[in-house]
Short mmCIF file of C-alpha atoms in Angstrom, two decimals:
data_model
loop_
_atom_site.label_atom_id
_atom_site.label_comp_id
_atom_site.label_asym_id
_atom_site.label_seq_id
_atom_site.Cartn_x
_atom_site.Cartn_y
_atom_site.Cartn_z
CA UNK A 216 17.20 13.55 -19.95
CA UNK A 217 18.97 12.67 -16.58
CA UNK A 218 16.82 11.27 -14.06
CA UNK A 219 17.56 10.36 -10.29
CA UNK A 220 15.15 8.00 -8.68
CA UNK A 221 15.28 7.65 -4.90
CA UNK A 222 13.56 5.10 -2.79
CA UNK A 223 15.04 3.30 0.26
CA UNK A 224 13.34 -0.01 -0.94
CA UNK A 225 14.19 0.71 -4.64
CA UNK A 226 12.42 0.56 -6.90
CA UNK A 227 9.29 0.57 -4.61
CA UNK A 228 6.41 2.34 -6.31
CA UNK A 229 8.84 3.43 -9.15
CA UNK A 230 9.38 -0.06 -10.71
CA UNK A 231 7.16 0.63 -13.83
CA UNK A 232 8.34 4.23 -14.43
CA UNK A 233 12.00 3.26 -13.91
CA UNK A 234 11.76 0.53 -16.53
CA UNK A 235 9.93 2.74 -19.00
CA UNK A 236 12.46 5.59 -18.57
CA UNK A 237 15.45 3.28 -18.75
CA UNK A 238 14.41 2.21 -22.26
CA UNK A 239 14.15 5.69 -23.56
CA UNK A 240 16.88 6.59 -26.10
CA UNK A 241 19.22 9.33 -24.73
CA UNK A 242 17.83 8.98 -21.21
CA UNK A 243 20.12 8.20 -18.18
CA UNK A 244 18.44 6.71 -15.20
CA UNK A 245 20.14 6.42 -11.84
CA UNK A 246 18.63 4.94 -8.74
CA UNK A 247 19.50 5.33 -5.02
CA UNK A 248 18.35 2.82 -2.46
CA UNK A 249 19.33 1.25 0.83
CA UNK A 250 21.65 -1.74 0.95
CA UNK A 251 18.68 -3.95 1.61
CA UNK A 252 16.73 -2.69 -1.50
CA UNK A 253 15.84 -5.41 -4.09
CA UNK A 254 16.85 -3.28 -7.04
CA UNK A 255 16.04 -4.15 -10.66
CA UNK A 256 18.85 -6.72 -11.47
CA UNK A 257 17.87 -7.23 -15.06
CA UNK A 258 18.05 -3.49 -15.91
CA UNK A 259 21.26 -3.07 -13.86
CA UNK A 260 22.85 -5.96 -15.73
CA UNK A 261 21.89 -4.54 -19.10
CA UNK A 262 23.54 -1.12 -18.09
CA UNK A 263 20.27 0.59 -18.77
CA UNK A 264 19.91 1.63 -15.14
CA UNK A 265 22.59 2.33 -12.48
CA UNK A 266 21.71 1.62 -8.83
CA UNK A 267 23.71 3.08 -5.92
CA UNK A 268 23.18 1.69 -2.52
CA UNK A 269 23.61 3.47 0.77
CA UNK A 270 23.49 2.70 4.46
CA UNK A 271 23.04 5.31 7.26
CA UNK A 272 26.25 5.52 9.31
CA UNK A 273 24.45 4.78 12.61
CA UNK A 274 21.11 3.88 14.20
CA UNK A 275 18.82 6.33 16.00
CA UNK A 276 20.21 7.16 19.43
CA UNK A 277 18.80 5.02 22.19
CA UNK A 278 18.27 8.15 24.38
CA UNK A 279 16.42 10.03 21.60
CA UNK A 280 13.02 11.37 22.59
CA UNK A 281 10.44 8.91 21.19
CA UNK A 282 8.53 11.81 19.40
CA UNK A 283 11.74 12.49 17.47
CA UNK A 284 12.92 9.16 16.54
CA UNK A 285 11.47 9.22 13.11
CA UNK A 286 12.93 12.68 12.53
CA UNK A 287 16.46 11.54 13.64
CA UNK A 288 16.08 8.44 11.45
CA UNK A 289 15.09 10.80 8.54
CA UNK A 290 18.07 13.06 9.09
CA UNK A 291 20.33 9.96 9.04
CA UNK A 292 18.79 8.78 5.79
CA UNK A 293 19.02 12.24 4.31
CA UNK A 294 22.63 12.62 5.31
CA UNK A 295 23.53 9.19 3.74
CA UNK A 296 21.88 9.97 0.49
CA UNK A 297 23.35 13.54 0.35
CA UNK A 298 26.81 11.87 0.44
CA UNK A 299 25.77 9.67 -2.50
CA UNK A 300 24.50 12.74 -4.31
CA UNK A 301 27.68 14.72 -3.67
CA UNK A 302 29.80 11.85 -5.17
CA UNK A 303 27.52 11.77 -8.30
CA UNK A 304 27.90 15.54 -8.70
CA UNK A 305 31.73 15.20 -8.38
CA UNK A 306 31.59 12.63 -11.16
CA UNK A 307 29.61 15.02 -13.44
CA UNK A 308 26.09 13.67 -12.98
CA UNK A 309 23.61 16.38 -12.45
CA UNK A 310 20.01 15.39 -12.82
CA UNK A 311 17.41 17.20 -14.55
CA UNK A 312 14.76 15.54 -12.33
CA UNK A 313 14.77 13.84 -8.92
CA UNK A 314 11.82 11.53 -8.39
CA UNK A 315 11.64 10.26 -4.89
CA UNK A 316 9.49 8.81 -2.08
CA UNK A 317 10.24 11.28 0.75
CA UNK A 318 8.86 9.30 3.64
CA UNK A 319 12.13 8.22 5.02
CA UNK A 320 13.84 11.70 4.65
CA UNK A 321 16.09 10.68 1.82
CA UNK A 322 15.73 13.97 -0.05
CA UNK A 323 15.92 16.36 2.87
CA UNK A 324 19.18 17.70 1.37
CA UNK A 325 18.51 16.99 -2.28
CA UNK A 326 18.04 20.64 -3.17
CA UNK A 327 21.27 21.51 -1.29
CA UNK A 328 23.24 19.31 -3.68
CA UNK A 329 21.26 19.88 -6.94
CA UNK A 330 19.47 23.21 -6.57
CA UNK A 331 18.41 23.31 -10.12
CA UNK A 332 16.98 19.84 -10.53
CA UNK A 333 13.14 19.52 -10.39
CA UNK A 334 12.27 17.65 -7.27
CA UNK A 335 9.11 15.57 -7.54
CA UNK A 336 7.82 13.67 -4.47
CA UNK A 337 5.51 10.66 -4.21
CA UNK A 338 3.15 11.91 -1.57
CA UNK A 339 1.73 8.68 -0.15
CA UNK A 340 0.47 9.79 3.19
CA UNK A 341 0.02 12.64 5.71
CA UNK A 342 -0.96 11.79 9.28
CA UNK A 343 -4.14 13.15 10.76
CA UNK A 344 -5.36 12.49 14.32
CA UNK A 345 -9.04 13.52 14.91
CA UNK A 346 -10.14 15.30 18.07
CA UNK A 347 -12.44 12.50 19.09
CA UNK A 348 -14.69 9.67 18.01
CA UNK A 349 -13.86 6.37 16.14
CA UNK A 350 -14.83 4.49 13.03
CA UNK A 351 -18.10 3.22 14.62
CA UNK A 352 -19.50 6.55 13.94
CA UNK A 353 -21.22 6.52 10.43
CA UNK A 354 -20.10 10.16 10.02
CA UNK A 355 -16.49 9.45 10.81
CA UNK A 356 -14.30 12.14 9.11
CA UNK A 357 -10.95 10.97 10.23
CA UNK A 358 -8.31 8.73 8.75
CA UNK A 359 -6.50 5.73 10.30
CA UNK A 360 -5.51 7.31 13.72
CA UNK A 361 -8.21 6.56 16.17
CA UNK A 362 -10.40 4.81 13.74
CA UNK A 363 -10.38 1.42 15.41
CA UNK A 364 -12.23 1.53 18.66
CA UNK A 365 -10.17 -1.56 19.88
CA UNK A 366 -7.04 0.56 19.87
CA UNK A 367 -7.97 3.95 21.38
CA UNK A 368 -5.53 6.87 20.79
CA UNK A 369 -3.74 8.47 23.81
CA UNK A 370 -2.63 12.13 24.14
CA UNK A 371 0.92 10.76 23.87
CA UNK A 372 0.00 9.09 20.45
CA UNK A 373 -1.33 12.47 19.22
CA UNK A 374 1.70 14.36 20.22
CA UNK A 375 3.98 11.79 18.71
CA UNK A 376 2.02 11.89 15.37
CA UNK A 377 2.11 15.65 15.31
CA UNK A 378 5.90 15.46 15.51
CA UNK A 379 6.06 12.80 12.74
CA UNK A 380 4.38 15.22 10.40
CA UNK A 381 7.28 17.62 10.74
CA UNK A 382 9.08 15.59 8.14
CA UNK A 383 6.29 15.49 5.80
CA UNK A 384 5.91 19.28 6.00
CA UNK A 385 9.33 19.71 5.17
CA UNK A 386 9.08 17.35 2.16
CA UNK A 387 6.06 19.37 0.83
CA UNK A 388 7.96 22.74 1.13
CA UNK A 389 10.99 21.28 -0.53
CA UNK A 390 9.57 19.68 -3.50
CA UNK A 391 8.56 21.41 -6.78
CA UNK A 392 5.70 19.18 -7.45
CA UNK A 393 4.18 16.03 -6.17
CA UNK A 394 2.17 12.95 -6.99
CA UNK A 395 -0.35 10.99 -4.90
CA UNK A 396 -1.91 7.65 -5.89
CA UNK A 397 -5.54 8.37 -5.04
CA UNK A 398 -7.81 11.41 -4.36
CA UNK A 399 -8.25 10.12 -0.77
CA UNK A 400 -4.48 10.06 -0.12
CA UNK A 401 -4.08 13.49 -1.61
CA UNK A 402 -6.83 14.96 0.49
CA UNK A 403 -4.98 13.99 3.69
CA UNK A 404 -2.30 16.67 3.11
CA UNK A 405 -2.61 20.22 4.17
CA UNK A 406 -4.75 22.57 2.04
CA UNK A 407 -1.77 24.94 1.59
CA UNK A 408 0.06 22.28 -0.47
CA UNK A 409 -2.66 20.51 -2.44
CA UNK A 410 -2.00 22.66 -5.55
CA UNK A 411 1.45 20.98 -5.68
CA UNK A 412 -0.13 17.43 -5.81
CA UNK A 413 -1.34 15.63 -8.98
CA UNK A 414 -3.38 12.47 -8.56
CA UNK A 415 -2.09 9.56 -10.54
CA UNK A 416 -1.75 5.95 -9.45
CA UNK A 417 1.69 4.35 -9.91
CA UNK A 418 0.16 1.56 -11.78
CA UNK A 419 -0.56 -2.18 -11.66
CA UNK A 420 0.69 -4.61 -14.42
CA UNK A 421 -2.63 -5.33 -16.00
CA UNK A 422 -0.90 -7.63 -18.59
CA UNK A 423 0.09 -10.13 -15.94
CA UNK A 424 -3.33 -10.30 -14.39
CA UNK A 425 -6.62 -11.79 -15.34
CA UNK A 426 -8.95 -14.77 -14.81
CA UNK A 427 -8.23 -18.39 -15.55
CA UNK A 428 -10.95 -20.89 -15.46
CA UNK A 429 -8.36 -23.72 -15.34
CA UNK A 430 -6.51 -22.36 -12.32
CA UNK A 431 -6.03 -24.81 -9.48
CA UNK A 432 -3.84 -24.93 -6.42
CA UNK A 433 -2.78 -27.55 -4.00
CA UNK A 434 -2.85 -26.37 -0.23
CA UNK A 435 -0.24 -27.33 2.42
CA UNK A 436 -2.62 -29.87 3.63
CA UNK A 437 -3.05 -31.56 0.20
CA UNK A 438 -6.52 -30.03 -0.54
CA UNK A 439 -6.90 -29.03 -4.15
CA UNK A 440 -8.76 -25.89 -4.79
CA UNK A 441 -9.77 -24.61 -8.28
CA UNK A 442 -11.52 -21.81 -10.00
CA UNK A 443 -15.26 -22.20 -9.53
CA UNK A 444 -14.87 -23.58 -6.10
CA UNK A 445 -16.35 -21.69 -2.97
CA UNK A 446 -13.01 -20.17 -2.09
CA UNK A 447 -12.66 -17.11 0.13
CA UNK A 448 -9.37 -15.21 -0.25
CA UNK A 449 -7.69 -12.71 1.79
CA UNK A 450 -4.37 -10.96 1.04
CA UNK A 451 -2.20 -8.51 2.76
CA UNK A 452 1.58 -7.82 3.05
CA UNK A 453 1.31 -8.65 6.69
CA UNK A 454 -1.62 -9.88 8.76
CA UNK A 455 -2.67 -7.00 11.04
CA UNK A 456 -5.54 -4.83 12.16
CA UNK A 457 -4.78 -1.98 9.68
CA UNK A 458 -5.83 -4.28 6.99
CA UNK A 459 -8.74 -5.73 9.04
CA UNK A 460 -7.29 -9.08 9.70
CA UNK A 461 -8.71 -9.27 13.19
CA UNK A 462 -12.19 -8.51 11.79
CA UNK A 463 -11.80 -10.97 8.97
CA UNK A 464 -10.81 -13.72 11.34
CA UNK A 465 -13.84 -13.07 13.59
CA UNK A 466 -16.21 -13.68 10.62
CA UNK A 467 -14.70 -17.04 9.66
CA UNK A 468 -16.43 -19.24 12.24
CA UNK A 469 -19.87 -18.05 11.32
CA UNK A 470 -19.09 -18.45 7.59
CA UNK A 471 -17.77 -21.96 7.98
CA UNK A 472 -20.84 -22.87 10.08
CA UNK A 473 -23.26 -21.66 7.39
CA UNK A 474 -21.27 -22.98 4.35
CA UNK A 475 -20.05 -26.48 4.92
CA UNK A 476 -17.82 -26.77 1.86
CA UNK A 477 -16.15 -23.26 1.55
CA UNK A 478 -12.34 -22.98 1.95
CA UNK A 479 -10.37 -19.92 3.06
CA UNK A 480 -6.92 -18.97 1.63
CA UNK A 481 -5.12 -16.38 3.62
CA UNK A 482 -1.82 -14.86 2.25
CA UNK A 483 0.42 -12.51 4.24
CA UNK A 484 3.34 -12.47 6.58
CA UNK A 485 3.63 -12.15 10.37
CA UNK A 486 5.52 -8.92 10.62
CA UNK A 487 3.96 -5.42 11.29
CA UNK A 488 3.79 -3.02 8.41
CA UNK A 489 1.52 -0.55 9.96
CA UNK A 490 0.42 0.11 13.57
CA UNK A 491 1.70 -2.07 16.41
CA UNK A 492 2.34 -5.60 17.34
CA UNK A 493 -0.17 -7.26 19.77
CA UNK A 494 2.14 -6.60 22.71
CA UNK A 495 1.87 -10.29 23.94
CA UNK A 496 5.00 -11.52 22.33
CA UNK A 497 2.99 -13.08 19.64
CA UNK A 498 2.00 -12.36 16.08
CA UNK A 499 -1.49 -11.07 15.05
CA UNK A 500 -1.99 -14.52 13.35
CA UNK A 501 -1.17 -16.30 16.69
CA UNK A 502 -3.36 -13.95 18.52
CA UNK A 503 -6.37 -14.25 16.44
CA UNK A 504 -6.09 -18.11 16.23
CA UNK A 505 -6.00 -18.09 20.06
CA UNK A 506 -9.19 -16.08 19.99
CA UNK A 507 -11.23 -17.95 17.28
CA UNK A 508 -8.97 -20.90 16.09
CA UNK A 509 -10.90 -23.45 18.12
CA UNK A 510 -14.20 -22.49 16.17
CA UNK A 511 -12.43 -22.98 12.73
CA UNK A 512 -12.18 -26.06 10.59
CA UNK A 513 -8.32 -26.41 10.09
CA UNK A 514 -8.84 -28.55 7.04
CA UNK A 515 -10.64 -25.58 5.30
CA UNK A 516 -8.50 -22.74 6.70
CA UNK A 517 -5.21 -22.33 4.86
CA UNK A 518 -2.41 -19.89 5.78
CA UNK A 519 0.07 -19.68 3.09
CA UNK A 520 2.36 -16.87 4.67
CA UNK A 521 4.23 -14.66 2.02
CA UNK A 522 4.22 -16.20 -1.36
CA UNK A 523 5.86 -15.60 -4.84
CA UNK A 524 4.04 -13.40 -7.24
CA UNK A 525 3.00 -16.26 -9.57
CA UNK A 526 1.38 -18.06 -6.46
CA UNK A 527 -0.29 -14.86 -5.38
CA UNK A 528 -1.94 -14.54 -8.88
CA UNK A 529 -3.14 -18.17 -8.68
CA UNK A 530 -4.74 -17.33 -5.28
CA UNK A 531 -6.67 -14.51 -7.05
CA UNK A 532 -7.72 -16.81 -9.96
CA UNK A 533 -9.24 -19.42 -7.63
CA UNK A 534 -11.11 -16.75 -5.67
CA UNK A 535 -14.84 -16.83 -5.33
CA UNK A 536 -15.02 -14.07 -2.84
CA UNK A 537 -12.09 -11.90 -2.07
CA UNK A 538 -12.14 -9.89 1.23
CA UNK A 539 -10.25 -6.59 1.40
CA UNK A 540 -10.60 -4.59 4.59
CA UNK A 541 -8.57 -1.52 5.55
CA UNK A 542 -8.60 1.39 7.82
CA UNK A 543 -8.95 4.76 6.11
CA UNK A 544 -5.36 4.55 4.96
CA UNK A 545 -3.04 3.86 1.84
CA UNK A 546 -4.93 1.88 -0.72
CA UNK A 547 -3.27 -1.58 -1.39
CA UNK A 548 -2.19 -2.77 -4.78
CA UNK A 549 -3.77 -6.12 -3.91
CA UNK A 550 -7.29 -4.75 -4.13
CA UNK A 551 -6.76 -3.32 -7.55
CA UNK A 552 -5.06 -6.41 -8.72
CA UNK A 553 -7.89 -8.56 -7.33
CA UNK A 554 -10.36 -6.53 -9.47
CA UNK A 555 -8.30 -6.82 -12.55
CA UNK A 556 -8.25 -10.58 -12.06
CA UNK A 557 -12.17 -10.27 -11.98
CA UNK A 558 -12.51 -11.19 -8.46
CA UNK A 559 -15.77 -10.21 -6.61
CA UNK A 560 -14.25 -7.95 -3.97
CA UNK A 561 -15.99 -7.52 -0.53
CA UNK A 562 -14.30 -4.37 0.71
CA UNK A 563 -14.66 -2.16 3.84
CA UNK A 564 -16.98 0.80 3.58
CA UNK A 565 -14.03 3.20 4.20
CA UNK A 566 -12.95 6.31 2.15
CA UNK A 567 -10.04 4.81 0.12
CA UNK A 568 -12.16 1.72 -0.91
CA UNK A 569 -15.26 3.79 -1.75
CA UNK A 570 -13.15 5.76 -4.25
CA UNK A 571 -12.80 2.56 -6.30
CA UNK A 572 -15.69 0.29 -5.50
CA UNK A 573 -19.34 1.13 -5.83
CA UNK A 574 -21.54 -1.17 -3.85
CA UNK A 575 -23.51 -3.59 -6.01
CA UNK A 576 -21.83 -2.29 -9.24
CA UNK A 577 -18.24 -3.50 -9.27
CA UNK A 578 -17.98 -5.05 -5.78
CA UNK A 579 -19.54 -5.09 -2.41
CA UNK A 580 -18.98 -2.77 0.64
CA UNK A 581 -19.56 -3.64 4.22
CA UNK A 582 -18.95 -1.71 7.49
CA UNK A 583 -15.44 -2.27 8.85
CA UNK A 584 -16.53 -3.24 12.34
CA UNK A 585 -19.68 -5.41 11.54
CA UNK A 586 -18.75 -9.01 11.32
CA UNK A 587 -22.24 -10.07 10.86
CA UNK A 588 -22.59 -7.90 7.56
CA UNK A 589 -19.25 -9.26 6.31
CA UNK A 590 -20.53 -12.81 6.96
CA UNK A 591 -23.74 -12.11 5.13
CA UNK A 592 -22.04 -10.55 2.21
CA UNK A 593 -19.61 -13.28 1.80
CA UNK A 594 -22.18 -15.98 1.91
CA UNK A 595 -24.28 -14.05 -0.61
CA UNK A 596 -21.27 -13.87 -3.06
CA UNK A 597 -20.60 -17.61 -2.58
CA UNK A 598 -24.18 -18.53 -3.23
CA UNK A 599 -25.43 -16.00 -5.81
CA UNK A 600 -26.23 -16.91 -9.40
CA UNK A 601 -23.20 -16.89 -11.73
CA UNK A 602 -24.75 -14.13 -13.93
CA UNK A 603 -24.97 -11.72 -10.91
CA UNK A 604 -21.32 -12.49 -9.85
CA UNK A 605 -20.30 -12.26 -13.60
CA UNK A 606 -21.54 -8.66 -13.74
CA UNK A 607 -19.72 -7.55 -10.78
CA UNK A 608 -16.52 -9.22 -12.04
CA UNK A 609 -16.69 -7.57 -15.44
CA UNK A 610 -17.31 -4.15 -13.88
CA UNK A 611 -14.48 -4.62 -11.49
CA UNK A 612 -12.05 -5.44 -14.22
CA UNK A 613 -13.27 -2.51 -16.24
CA UNK A 614 -12.59 -0.15 -13.29
CA UNK A 615 -9.18 -1.66 -12.66
CA UNK A 616 -8.22 -0.74 -16.27
CA UNK A 617 -7.80 2.90 -15.14
CA UNK A 618 -4.96 1.85 -12.95
CA UNK A 619 -2.63 0.36 -15.60
CA UNK A 620 1.08 1.11 -15.73
CA UNK A 621 1.14 3.52 -18.66
CA UNK A 622 -1.32 6.11 -17.42
CA UNK A 623 0.57 6.62 -14.29
CA UNK A 624 3.93 6.68 -16.23
CA UNK A 625 2.63 9.32 -18.47
CA UNK A 626 1.30 11.65 -15.79
CA UNK A 627 4.43 11.23 -13.76
CA UNK A 628 6.52 12.04 -16.82
CA UNK A 629 4.48 15.20 -17.54
CA UNK A 630 4.77 16.25 -13.97
CA UNK A 631 8.66 15.69 -13.92
CA UNK A 632 8.82 17.77 -17.06
CA UNK A 633 6.65 20.54 -15.49
CA UNK A 634 3.91 19.97 -18.17
CA UNK A 635 1.04 19.34 -15.83
CA UNK A 636 -0.32 20.49 -12.46
CA UNK A 637 -2.97 19.44 -10.02
CA UNK A 638 -5.88 20.53 -12.28
CA UNK A 639 -4.85 17.43 -14.43
CA UNK A 640 -5.42 14.97 -11.78
CA UNK A 641 -7.01 11.77 -12.86
CA UNK A 642 -10.74 11.45 -12.01
CA UNK A 643 -12.11 9.56 -9.10
CA UNK A 644 -14.67 7.75 -11.11
#
């Protein structure tokens, strides 16, 4: 079997499947990623996987209409990857399967180069802008766009988002099959293409996760926190509204006033992964500290920034209450990893979280825009009897087991081989 895996940040979501396939006797695995992609150095050194890096030959034109900037960027990515594919073809490499994240346009011309290869796309997201309303409405039926009443959507936003989806529609039309991590994410795509999409999460490494009653960490200010202490944790790739950072920060003053010994450990960078920067020349962390920082105890509020994976696991292991907030959007690995570590997760009552967490069974749910309820639930978790929290922790770990590496790898392999279809999607519960 010859497999070509394409992801601008290779391996991205394909880390586990690339590793598994590279170890199969007789399989040849080639990856394509940008010049900035981390790659998989150990597999590359062993010769089990070949990674080819590319770089678009220019940036998006400065005069390009802003509705079309993403499309031009996609065409540039697609062009660069097509050149790599043509070189591979000239050397005699013709893949049986191309597995790719199509969000950056890298496979726009894949079928032009390899018309007989089975093209499987990782369909992570499709944008949808509702006609009106916001997430304060308990009957909200939309997704991320327009959800936060603090950031209303303009007509210009709607027009720009509609143009963005042109790429995603091309990707859906071009692929032979697709995979989506959750039922919620699949449901965002147009009905005409749903029969192409199988639901299977890319997997989290369960073997590397789990509780540790002896876990302890020293904070930047010298405070030592350990498992069993009243520690609140919050984790995001970057600290921003899409992951509820602004709402979380607004709860901390009240929590600290009510609980005099709790500490809060916050992990995440200061860049923007989703949405927009504050627009004031500052980061969201700086912006929120300006708003509520004077009300916080700096000795009990610890910002760690981005941390190594081993440190991140320790953060989860000392957690007494793990807060995970998100717009109705792509579900984070961190929530599933927290559950696998037996954290008590207090999650936003939004569609992607509800697919995984049942309130009072394997975690707690709170309205996204209700700081009072989040404060109440967090204090409840910090002060509840160990038996009650223990039941939530055990149920959370059991639920996380469904998201292990091998389940997603097996479904992905069957999809690439044409042995499954959307009727074989993994169950939501």
